[in-house]
C-alpha atoms as a PDB file:
ATOM      1  CA  UNK A   1     188.996 116.271  17.971  1.00  0.00           C
ATOM      2  CA  UNK A   2     189.283 116.001  21.899  1.00  0.00           C
ATOM      3  CA  UNK A   3     185.395 115.711  21.931  1.00  0.00           C
ATOM      4  CA  UNK A   4     185.874 112.395  19.931  1.00  0.00           C
ATOM      5  CA  UNK A   5     188.788 111.195  21.906  1.00  0.00           C
ATOM      6  CA  UNK A   6     186.617 111.944  25.150  1.00  0.00           C
ATOM      7  CA  UNK A   7     184.004 110.079  23.812  1.00  0.00           C
ATOM      8  CA  UNK A   8     186.025 107.041  22.168  1.00  0.00           C
ATOM      9  CA  UNK A   9     187.535 106.953  26.070  1.00  0.00           C
ATOM     10  CA  UNK A  10     183.610 106.411  27.319  1.00  0.00           C
ATOM     11  CA  UNK A  11     183.078 103.962  25.097  1.00  0.00           C
ATOM     12  CA  UNK A  12     185.831 101.640  26.199  1.00  0.00           C
ATOM     13  CA  UNK A  13     184.737 102.621  29.972  1.00  0.00           C
ATOM     14  CA  UNK A  14     180.867 101.216  29.394  1.00  0.00           C
ATOM     15  CA  UNK A  15     179.897  98.958  31.863  1.00  0.00           C
ATOM     16  CA  UNK A  16     178.670  96.722  29.184  1.00  0.00           C
ATOM     17  CA  UNK A  17     181.550  96.896  27.273  1.00  0.00           C
ATOM     18  CA  UNK A  18     183.406  95.646  30.352  1.00  0.00           C
ATOM     19  CA  UNK A  19     180.908  93.284  31.490  1.00  0.00           C
ATOM     20  CA  UNK A  20     181.401  91.543  27.670  1.00  0.00           C
ATOM     21  CA  UNK A  21     185.226  91.366  27.851  1.00  0.00           C
ATOM     22  CA  UNK A  22     184.861  89.781  31.168  1.00  0.00           C
ATOM     23  CA  UNK A  23     182.782  86.802  29.313  1.00  0.00           C
ATOM     24  CA  UNK A  24     185.149  87.028  26.502  1.00  0.00           C
ATOM     25  CA  UNK A  25     187.835  85.624  28.604  1.00  0.00           C
ATOM     26  CA  UNK A  26     185.461  83.141  30.493  1.00  0.00           C
ATOM     27  CA  UNK A  27     184.972  81.315  27.000  1.00  0.00           C
ATOM     28  CA  UNK A  28     187.576  79.323  24.816  1.00  0.00           C
ATOM     29  CA  UNK A  29     187.834  80.542  21.449  1.00  0.00           C
ATOM     30  CA  UNK A  30     185.470  77.645  20.065  1.00  0.00           C
ATOM     31  CA  UNK A  31     182.740  79.208  22.301  1.00  0.00           C
ATOM     32  CA  UNK A  32     182.963  82.690  21.232  1.00  0.00           C
ATOM     33  CA  UNK A  33     179.525  82.607  19.297  1.00  0.00           C
ATOM     34  CA  UNK A  34     178.070  82.075  23.155  1.00  0.00           C
ATOM     35  CA  UNK A  35     178.592  85.696  24.345  1.00  0.00           C
ATOM     36  CA  UNK A  36     175.953  87.205  24.989  1.00  0.00           C
ATOM     37  CA  UNK A  37     173.483  84.135  24.019  1.00  0.00           C
ATOM     38  CA  UNK A  38     171.408  81.869  26.305  1.00  0.00           C
ATOM     39  CA  UNK A  39     172.850  78.327  25.256  1.00  0.00           C
ATOM     40  CA  UNK A  40     169.306  77.197  24.701  1.00  0.00           C
ATOM     41  CA  UNK A  41     169.070  79.759  21.842  1.00  0.00           C
ATOM     42  CA  UNK A  42     171.497  77.075  19.961  1.00  0.00           C
ATOM     43  CA  UNK A  43     169.100  74.250  20.504  1.00  0.00           C
ATOM     44  CA  UNK A  44     167.851  72.963  17.568  1.00  0.00           C
ATOM     45  CA  UNK A  45     163.974  71.770  17.791  1.00  0.00           C
ATOM     46  CA  UNK A  46     162.844  69.124  14.765  1.00  0.00           C
ATOM     47  CA  UNK A  47     159.949  67.086  14.318  1.00  0.00           C
ATOM     48  CA  UNK A  48     160.912  64.629  16.391  1.00  0.00           C
ATOM     49  CA  UNK A  49     164.249  65.751  18.780  1.00  0.00           C
ATOM     50  CA  UNK A  50     165.341  68.776  20.341  1.00  0.00           C
ATOM     51  CA  UNK A  51     169.208  68.498  19.475  1.00  0.00           C
ATOM     52  CA  UNK A  52     172.741  70.503  20.577  1.00  0.00           C
ATOM     53  CA  UNK A  53     175.396  69.852  18.262  1.00  0.00           C
ATOM     54  CA  UNK A  54     179.596  71.138  18.734  1.00  0.00           C
ATOM     55  CA  UNK A  55     181.411  68.514  16.205  1.00  0.00           C
ATOM     56  CA  UNK A  56     184.721  69.368  15.353  1.00  0.00           C
ATOM     57  CA  UNK A  57     185.323  72.424  17.895  1.00  0.00           C
ATOM     58  CA  UNK A  58     188.844  71.395  19.239  1.00  0.00           C
ATOM     59  CA  UNK A  59     187.646  70.749  22.294  1.00  0.00           C
ATOM     60  CA  UNK A  60     189.680  69.234  25.252  1.00  0.00           C
ATOM     61  CA  UNK A  61     186.664  69.628  27.999  1.00  0.00           C
ATOM     62  CA  UNK A  62     182.479  69.370  27.490  1.00  0.00           C
ATOM     63  CA  UNK A  63     181.741  73.137  28.608  1.00  0.00           C
ATOM     64  CA  UNK A  64     179.700  72.925  31.714  1.00  0.00           C
ATOM     65  CA  UNK A  65     176.748  75.231  30.689  1.00  0.00           C
ATOM     66  CA  UNK A  66     175.449  72.123  28.854  1.00  0.00           C
ATOM     67  CA  UNK A  67     174.572  70.307  31.863  1.00  0.00           C
ATOM     68  CA  UNK A  68     172.252  72.681  32.236  1.00  0.00           C
ATOM     69  CA  UNK A  69     170.694  72.333  29.147  1.00  0.00           C
ATOM     70  CA  UNK A  70     168.259  68.961  30.514  1.00  0.00           C
ATOM     71  CA  UNK A  71     165.911  68.967  27.440  1.00  0.00           C
ATOM     72  CA  UNK A  72     168.546  67.940  24.975  1.00  0.00           C
ATOM     73  CA  UNK A  73     167.482  64.552  23.213  1.00  0.00           C
ATOM     74  CA  UNK A  74     170.013  64.467  20.227  1.00  0.00           C
ATOM     75  CA  UNK A  75     173.627  65.403  21.407  1.00  0.00           C
ATOM     76  CA  UNK A  76     176.574  65.532  19.190  1.00  0.00           C
ATOM     77  CA  UNK A  77     180.508  66.042  20.553  1.00  0.00           C
ATOM     78  CA  UNK A  78     182.104  63.797  17.723  1.00  0.00           C
ATOM     79  CA  UNK A  79     185.330  64.598  16.011  1.00  0.00           C
ATOM     80  CA  UNK A  80     187.044  66.999  19.131  1.00  0.00           C
ATOM     81  CA  UNK A  81     189.703  66.368  21.366  1.00  0.00           C
ATOM     82  CA  UNK A  82     187.822  64.884  24.578  1.00  0.00           C
ATOM     83  CA  UNK A  83     189.472  62.622  27.110  1.00  0.00           C
ATOM     84  CA  UNK A  84     186.926  62.632  30.017  1.00  0.00           C
ATOM     85  CA  UNK A  85     183.138  62.364  30.015  1.00  0.00           C
ATOM     86  CA  UNK A  86     182.065  64.062  33.258  1.00  0.00           C
ATOM     87  CA  UNK A  87     179.562  62.233  35.485  1.00  0.00           C
ATOM     88  CA  UNK A  88     177.136  64.928  34.847  1.00  0.00           C
ATOM     89  CA  UNK A  89     176.113  63.706  31.560  1.00  0.00           C
ATOM     90  CA  UNK A  90     173.891  61.841  33.960  1.00  0.00           C
ATOM     91  CA  UNK A  91     171.866  64.990  34.030  1.00  0.00           C
ATOM     92  CA  UNK A  92     170.888  64.580  30.642  1.00  0.00           C
ATOM     93  CA  UNK A  93     168.358  61.894  31.226  1.00  0.00           C
ATOM     94  CA  UNK A  94     166.033  62.864  28.024  1.00  0.00           C
ATOM     95  CA  UNK A  95     169.012  61.971  25.712  1.00  0.00           C
ATOM     96  CA  UNK A  96     168.101  59.731  22.889  1.00  0.00           C
ATOM     97  CA  UNK A  97     170.996  59.887  20.253  1.00  0.00           C
ATOM     98  CA  UNK A  98     174.357  60.513  22.182  1.00  0.00           C
ATOM     99  CA  UNK A  99     177.680  60.575  19.650  1.00  0.00           C
ATOM    100  CA  UNK A 100     180.854  60.997  21.050  1.00  0.00           C
ATOM    101  CA  UNK A 101     182.969  58.840  18.154  1.00  0.00           C
ATOM    102  CA  UNK A 102     186.455  60.570  17.472  1.00  0.00           C
ATOM    103  CA  UNK A 103     187.669  61.645  20.457  1.00  0.00           C
ATOM    104  CA  UNK A 104     190.177  60.336  23.058  1.00  0.00           C
ATOM    105  CA  UNK A 105     188.020  58.994  25.496  1.00  0.00           C
ATOM    106  CA  UNK A 106     189.579  56.544  27.669  1.00  0.00           C
ATOM    107  CA  UNK A 107     186.577  55.663  29.970  1.00  0.00           C
ATOM    108  CA  UNK A 108     182.953  55.916  30.285  1.00  0.00           C
ATOM    109  CA  UNK A 109     181.579  56.879  33.990  1.00  0.00           C
ATOM    110  CA  UNK A 110     178.871  54.802  35.617  1.00  0.00           C
ATOM    111  CA  UNK A 111     176.572  57.668  35.475  1.00  0.00           C
ATOM    112  CA  UNK A 112     175.715  56.817  31.689  1.00  0.00           C
ATOM    113  CA  UNK A 113     173.895  53.910  33.182  1.00  0.00           C
ATOM    114  CA  UNK A 114     171.522  57.020  34.138  1.00  0.00           C
ATOM    115  CA  UNK A 115     170.408  57.783  30.729  1.00  0.00           C
ATOM    116  CA  UNK A 116     167.274  55.627  30.538  1.00  0.00           C
ATOM    117  CA  UNK A 117     165.614  57.317  27.173  1.00  0.00           C
ATOM    118  CA  UNK A 118     168.985  56.543  25.467  1.00  0.00           C
ATOM    119  CA  UNK A 119     168.056  54.495  22.311  1.00  0.00           C
ATOM    120  CA  UNK A 120     171.580  55.103  20.315  1.00  0.00           C
ATOM    121  CA  UNK A 121     175.135  55.548  21.293  1.00  0.00           C
ATOM    122  CA  UNK A 122     178.607  56.230  19.279  1.00  0.00           C
ATOM    123  CA  UNK A 123     181.778  55.802  21.039  1.00  0.00           C
ATOM    124  CA  UNK A 124     183.468  54.395  18.133  1.00  0.00           C
ATOM    125  CA  UNK A 125     187.019  55.883  17.284  1.00  0.00           C
ATOM    126  CA  UNK A 126     188.218  56.694  20.748  1.00  0.00           C
ATOM    127  CA  UNK A 127     190.746  55.013  23.406  1.00  0.00           C
ATOM    128  CA  UNK A 128     188.356  52.894  25.353  1.00  0.00           C
ATOM    129  CA  UNK A 129     189.517  49.545  26.640  1.00  0.00           C
ATOM    130  CA  UNK A 130     186.684  48.772  28.702  1.00  0.00           C
ATOM    131  CA  UNK A 131     182.829  49.917  29.392  1.00  0.00           C
ATOM    132  CA  UNK A 132     180.905  50.429  32.430  1.00  0.00           C
ATOM    133  CA  UNK A 133     178.646  47.355  33.707  1.00  0.00           C
ATOM    134  CA  UNK A 134     176.058  50.290  34.436  1.00  0.00           C
ATOM    135  CA  UNK A 135     175.276  50.707  30.517  1.00  0.00           C
ATOM    136  CA  UNK A 136     173.376  47.515  31.139  1.00  0.00           C
ATOM    137  CA  UNK A 137     170.373  49.830  32.837  1.00  0.00           C
ATOM    138  CA  UNK A 138     169.946  51.483  29.513  1.00  0.00           C
ATOM    139  CA  UNK A 139     167.005  49.234  28.097  1.00  0.00           C
ATOM    140  CA  UNK A 140     165.983  50.901  25.728  1.00  0.00           C
ATOM    141  CA  UNK A 141     169.324  51.140  24.012  1.00  0.00           C
ATOM    142  CA  UNK A 142     168.878  49.897  20.181  1.00  0.00           C
ATOM    143  CA  UNK A 143     171.916  50.691  18.735  1.00  0.00           C
ATOM    144  CA  UNK A 144     175.690  50.625  19.871  1.00  0.00           C
ATOM    145  CA  UNK A 145     178.830  51.182  18.265  1.00  0.00           C
ATOM    146  CA  UNK A 146     182.221  50.530  19.938  1.00  0.00           C
ATOM    147  CA  UNK A 147     184.286  49.855  16.963  1.00  0.00           C
ATOM    148  CA  UNK A 148     187.901  51.099  16.381  1.00  0.00           C
ATOM    149  CA  UNK A 149     188.551  51.135  20.265  1.00  0.00           C
ATOM    150  CA  UNK A 150     191.002  49.186  22.183  1.00  0.00           C
ATOM    151  CA  UNK A 151     188.189  46.675  24.039  1.00  0.00           C
ATOM    152  CA  UNK A 152     188.643  42.729  24.456  1.00  0.00           C
ATOM    153  CA  UNK A 153     186.215  42.078  26.965  1.00  0.00           C
ATOM    154  CA  UNK A 154     182.598  43.728  27.574  1.00  0.00           C
ATOM    155  CA  UNK A 155     180.317  43.043  31.010  1.00  0.00           C
ATOM    156  CA  UNK A 156     178.278  39.754  30.963  1.00  0.00           C
ATOM    157  CA  UNK A 157     175.588  42.093  32.239  1.00  0.00           C
ATOM    158  CA  UNK A 158     175.018  43.764  28.646  1.00  0.00           C
ATOM    159  CA  UNK A 159     172.719  40.882  28.306  1.00  0.00           C
ATOM    160  CA  UNK A 160     170.211  42.665  29.906  1.00  0.00           C
ATOM    161  CA  UNK A 161     170.469  45.051  26.958  1.00  0.00           C
ATOM    162  CA  UNK A 162     167.413  42.969  24.960  1.00  0.00           C
ATOM    163  CA  UNK A 163     166.204  45.942  22.976  1.00  0.00           C
ATOM    164  CA  UNK A 164     169.806  46.365  21.096  1.00  0.00           C
ATOM    165  CA  UNK A 165     169.156  45.851  17.290  1.00  0.00           C
ATOM    166  CA  UNK A 166     172.810  46.530  15.887  1.00  0.00           C
ATOM    167  CA  UNK A 167     176.053  46.114  17.520  1.00  0.00           C
ATOM    168  CA  UNK A 168     179.386  47.009  15.851  1.00  0.00           C
ATOM    169  CA  UNK A 169     182.531  45.726  17.638  1.00  0.00           C
ATOM    170  CA  UNK A 170     185.027  45.894  14.914  1.00  0.00           C
ATOM    171  CA  UNK A 171     188.338  47.006  14.736  1.00  0.00           C
ATOM    172  CA  UNK A 172     188.991  46.041  18.589  1.00  0.00           C
ATOM    173  CA  UNK A 173     190.807  43.549  20.793  1.00  0.00           C
ATOM    174  CA  UNK A 174     188.236  40.683  20.932  1.00  0.00           C
ATOM    175  CA  UNK A 175     189.781  36.895  21.096  1.00  0.00           C
ATOM    176  CA  UNK A 176     186.005  35.805  21.040  1.00  0.00           C
ATOM    177  CA  UNK A 177     182.391  37.089  20.320  1.00  0.00           C
ATOM    178  CA  UNK A 178     181.393  38.243  23.862  1.00  0.00           C
ATOM    179  CA  UNK A 179     179.102  36.047  25.390  1.00  0.00           C
ATOM    180  CA  UNK A 180     176.257  37.963  26.363  1.00  0.00           C
ATOM    181  CA  UNK A 181     175.776  38.657  22.730  1.00  0.00           C
ATOM    182  CA  UNK A 182     174.083  35.282  21.808  1.00  0.00           C
ATOM    183  CA  UNK A 183     171.040  36.228  24.300  1.00  0.00           C
ATOM    184  CA  UNK A 184     170.265  39.143  22.441  1.00  0.00           C
ATOM    185  CA  UNK A 185     167.184  37.535  20.257  1.00  0.00           C
ATOM    186  CA  UNK A 186     166.380  40.999  18.388  1.00  0.00           C
ATOM    187  CA  UNK A 187     169.950  41.472  17.015  1.00  0.00           C
ATOM    188  CA  UNK A 188     169.700  41.862  13.381  1.00  0.00           C
ATOM    189  CA  UNK A 189     173.257  44.145  12.746  1.00  0.00           C
ATOM    190  CA  UNK A 190     176.343  42.294  14.005  1.00  0.00           C
ATOM    191  CA  UNK A 191     180.306  43.334  13.291  1.00  0.00           C
ATOM    192  CA  UNK A 192     182.901  41.794  14.787  1.00  0.00           C
ATOM    193  CA  UNK A 193     185.391  42.397  11.941  1.00  0.00           C
ATOM    194  CA  UNK A 194     188.951  42.940  12.310  1.00  0.00           C
ATOM    195  CA  UNK A 195     189.372  41.394  15.921  1.00  0.00           C
ATOM    196  CA  UNK A 196     191.566  38.667  16.813  1.00  0.00           C
ATOM    197  CA  UNK A 197     188.973  35.833  16.345  1.00  0.00           C
ATOM    198  CA  UNK A 198     189.901  32.435  15.415  1.00  0.00           C
ATOM    199  CA  UNK A 199     186.166  30.780  15.998  1.00  0.00           C
ATOM    200  CA  UNK A 200     182.744  31.555  16.087  1.00  0.00           C
ATOM    201  CA  UNK A 201     181.072  29.712  18.696  1.00  0.00           C
ATOM    202  CA  UNK A 202     178.576  27.082  18.113  1.00  0.00           C
ATOM    203  CA  UNK A 203     175.827  29.632  19.891  1.00  0.00           C
ATOM    204  CA  UNK A 204     175.417  31.935  17.080  1.00  0.00           C
ATOM    205  CA  UNK A 205     172.730  29.856  15.886  1.00  0.00           C
ATOM    206  CA  UNK A 206     170.777  31.419  18.760  1.00  0.00           C
ATOM    207  CA  UNK A 207     170.827  35.137  17.277  1.00  0.00           C
ATOM    208  CA  UNK A 208     167.355  34.155  15.360  1.00  0.00           C
ATOM    209  CA  UNK A 209     166.682  37.630  13.957  1.00  0.00           C
ATOM    210  CA  UNK A 210     170.215  38.036  12.517  1.00  0.00           C
ATOM    211  CA  UNK A 211     170.408  39.644   9.022  1.00  0.00           C
ATOM    212  CA  UNK A 212     174.033  40.977   8.646  1.00  0.00           C
ATOM    213  CA  UNK A 213     176.721  39.355  10.175  1.00  0.00           C
ATOM    214  CA  UNK A 214     180.122  40.782   9.362  1.00  0.00           C
ATOM    215  CA  UNK A 215     183.481  39.109  10.550  1.00  0.00           C
ATOM    216  CA  UNK A 216     186.136  39.881   7.932  1.00  0.00           C
ATOM    217  CA  UNK A 217     189.711  40.503   8.551  1.00  0.00           C
ATOM    218  CA  UNK A 218     189.967  37.884  11.231  1.00  0.00           C
ATOM    219  CA  UNK A 219     191.938  34.587  11.868  1.00  0.00           C
ATOM    220  CA  UNK A 220     188.701  32.283  11.746  1.00  0.00           C
ATOM    221  CA  UNK A 221     189.649  28.811  10.892  1.00  0.00           C
ATOM    222  CA  UNK A 222     186.550  27.520  10.254  1.00  0.00           C
ATOM    223  CA  UNK A 223     182.816  27.801   9.087  1.00  0.00           C
ATOM    224  CA  UNK A 224     180.338  26.676  11.946  1.00  0.00           C
ATOM    225  CA  UNK A 225     177.847  24.472  10.932  1.00  0.00           C
ATOM    226  CA  UNK A 226     175.530  26.338  13.098  1.00  0.00           C
ATOM    227  CA  UNK A 227     175.815  29.534  11.076  1.00  0.00           C
ATOM    228  CA  UNK A 228     173.729  27.865   8.744  1.00  0.00           C
ATOM    229  CA  UNK A 229     171.157  27.826  10.718  1.00  0.00           C
ATOM    230  CA  UNK A 230     170.812  31.347  11.003  1.00  0.00           C
ATOM    231  CA  UNK A 231     168.681  31.382   7.718  1.00  0.00           C
ATOM    232  CA  UNK A 232     167.225  35.192   8.246  1.00  0.00           C
ATOM    233  CA  UNK A 233     171.186  36.101   6.957  1.00  0.00           C
ATOM    234  CA  UNK A 234     170.664  38.098   3.977  1.00  0.00           C
ATOM    235  CA  UNK A 235     175.025  39.446   4.287  1.00  0.00           C
ATOM    236  CA  UNK A 236     177.558  37.456   5.565  1.00  0.00           C
ATOM    237  CA  UNK A 237     181.017  38.568   5.293  1.00  0.00           C
ATOM    238  CA  UNK A 238     183.760  36.209   5.950  1.00  0.00           C
ATOM    239  CA  UNK A 239     186.009  37.594   3.689  1.00  0.00           C
ATOM    240  CA  UNK A 240     190.098  37.554   4.758  1.00  0.00           C
ATOM    241  CA  UNK A 241     189.886  34.648   7.429  1.00  0.00           C
ATOM    242  CA  UNK A 242     191.278  30.898   7.127  1.00  0.00           C
ATOM    243  CA  UNK A 243     188.788  29.275   6.178  1.00  0.00           C
ATOM    244  CA  UNK A 244     189.785  26.534   3.765  1.00  0.00           C
ATOM    245  CA  UNK A 245     186.215  24.052   3.864  1.00  0.00           C
ATOM    246  CA  UNK A 246     182.617  25.136   3.790  1.00  0.00           C
ATOM    247  CA  UNK A 247     179.780  22.949   5.514  1.00  0.00           C
ATOM    248  CA  UNK A 248     177.268  21.343   3.171  1.00  0.00           C
ATOM    249  CA  UNK A 249     174.126  22.847   5.300  1.00  0.00           C
ATOM    250  CA  UNK A 250     175.515  26.122   3.746  1.00  0.00           C
ATOM    251  CA  UNK A 251     172.464  25.557   0.985  1.00  0.00           C
ATOM    252  CA  UNK A 252     170.066  26.622   3.850  1.00  0.00           C
ATOM    253  CA  UNK A 253     170.802  30.319   3.995  1.00  0.00           C
ATOM    254  CA  UNK A 254     168.449  30.817   1.080  1.00  0.00           C
ATOM    255  CA  UNK A 255     168.493  34.513   1.845  1.00  0.00           C
ATOM    256  CA  UNK A 256     171.747  35.132   0.534  1.00  0.00           C
ATOM    257  CA  UNK A 257     171.362  35.805  -3.155  1.00  0.00           C
ATOM    258  CA  UNK A 258     174.649  35.665  -4.361  1.00  0.00           C
ATOM    259  CA  UNK A 259     178.355  35.425  -4.151  1.00  0.00           C
ATOM    260  CA  UNK A 260     178.868  39.265  -3.127  1.00  0.00           C
ATOM    261  CA  UNK A 261     182.664  40.949  -4.190  1.00  0.00           C
ATOM    262  CA  UNK A 262     181.684  44.766  -3.386  1.00  0.00           C
ATOM    263  CA  UNK A 263     181.752  45.565   0.306  1.00  0.00           C
ATOM    264  CA  UNK A 264     178.481  46.933   0.440  1.00  0.00           C
ATOM    265  CA  UNK A 265     176.201  44.352  -1.449  1.00  0.00           C
ATOM    266  CA  UNK A 266     174.239  41.977   0.259  1.00  0.00           C
ATOM    267  CA  UNK A 267     175.171  37.675   0.041  1.00  0.00           C
ATOM    268  CA  UNK A 268     177.983  35.844   0.630  1.00  0.00           C
ATOM    269  CA  UNK A 269     181.584  37.370   1.264  1.00  0.00           C
ATOM    270  CA  UNK A 270     184.048  34.630   1.371  1.00  0.00           C
ATOM    271  CA  UNK A 271     187.103  35.737  -0.714  1.00  0.00           C
ATOM    272  CA  UNK A 272     190.356  35.667   0.400  1.00  0.00           C
ATOM    273  CA  UNK A 273     190.265  32.350   1.934  1.00  0.00           C
ATOM    274  CA  UNK A 274     192.418  29.600   1.431  1.00  0.00           C
ATOM    275  CA  UNK A 275     189.293  27.324   0.150  1.00  0.00           C
ATOM    276  CA  UNK A 276     190.240  23.517  -0.377  1.00  0.00           C
ATOM    277  CA  UNK A 277     189.558  22.494  -4.193  1.00  0.00           C
ATOM    278  CA  UNK A 278     186.982  22.362  -5.992  1.00  0.00           C
ATOM    279  CA  UNK A 279     185.738  25.517  -4.217  1.00  0.00           C
ATOM    280  CA  UNK A 280     187.614  28.497  -5.458  1.00  0.00           C
ATOM    281  CA  UNK A 281     185.883  27.000  -9.028  1.00  0.00           C
ATOM    282  CA  UNK A 282     182.518  26.810  -7.541  1.00  0.00           C
ATOM    283  CA  UNK A 283     182.970  30.364  -5.871  1.00  0.00           C
ATOM    284  CA  UNK A 284     183.913  31.621  -8.737  1.00  0.00           C
ATOM    285  CA  UNK A 285     180.541  30.196 -10.662  1.00  0.00           C
ATOM    286  CA  UNK A 286     177.974  31.742  -8.152  1.00  0.00           C
ATOM    287  CA  UNK A 287     175.986  30.789  -5.383  1.00  0.00           C
ATOM    288  CA  UNK A 288     173.492  28.578  -7.209  1.00  0.00           C
ATOM    289  CA  UNK A 289     176.351  26.262  -8.311  1.00  0.00           C
ATOM    290  CA  UNK A 290     178.019  26.389  -4.989  1.00  0.00           C
ATOM    291  CA  UNK A 291     174.923  25.732  -3.230  1.00  0.00           C
ATOM    292  CA  UNK A 292     174.065  22.975  -5.773  1.00  0.00           C
ATOM    293  CA  UNK A 293     177.505  20.879  -4.892  1.00  0.00           C
ATOM    294  CA  UNK A 294     177.123  20.987  -1.366  1.00  0.00           C
ATOM    295  CA  UNK A 295     173.712  19.767  -1.230  1.00  0.00           C
ATOM    296  CA  UNK A 296     174.542  17.190  -3.280  1.00  0.00           C
ATOM    297  CA  UNK A 297     177.689  16.272  -1.698  1.00  0.00           C
ATOM    298  CA  UNK A 298     175.783  16.395   1.763  1.00  0.00           C
ATOM    299  CA  UNK A 299     173.226  13.593   0.334  1.00  0.00           C
ATOM    300  CA  UNK A 300     175.565  11.477  -1.710  1.00  0.00           C
END
């Protein structure tokens, strides 16, 4: 019995055991998996990208070891409790996709502009009130989601994001669509629903590639004629606004193939607006009937 106790004591005093204990004290509970491992061993090497994910770990801070993993191309830190993104994020210069959604982030550092390879940025569902002008340096950016924040303005320099194709500004505090948006000729998806919009600027016609435009749940009073010139539209959602009349030129939107009722369907979404008679009945009759009426009305 004495020999066994002596053996147990010697095991507890093993230098490696002491070192392991020290390491365990260094890491937080969510990070125990890293004890005894090189963090690079947790990188996932796919066909196209090297990715690293720490989703739903309850993190309040981003671990420092991350800034040494310069080879990361896809980084997912979504659905944690993060409040700050350190300036060190600028060290991850190979980032292609950065997902920070579902945290408590109040601002992004100017060093975000160093991520020149970044194509996709998700910062939706945070506590942002503004965005750094330096993001305009990320010329490769194609997808930007800022939904569910508290943003009311964006820097005019974002007009330099000429490669942007998809922009989600929904569920924020915008009183108008930011002016820079109208210079994004390659934009094919624009979501500005659930803001404080009262109108859609005539400049909307400059978005010559736009296929999906969602502006539901605002206080938009009129359907601008210039929107009828965006003939690439396949889905137009103006549900839950204050629109009373429709422009005679609506029939020019020939890629809208139906009156849509399901939020996911392509077509024209125009329900829950105080449309003047006879428009409600025409809408119920379908898009062909509505287009025919408006075309006849224009030429009468």
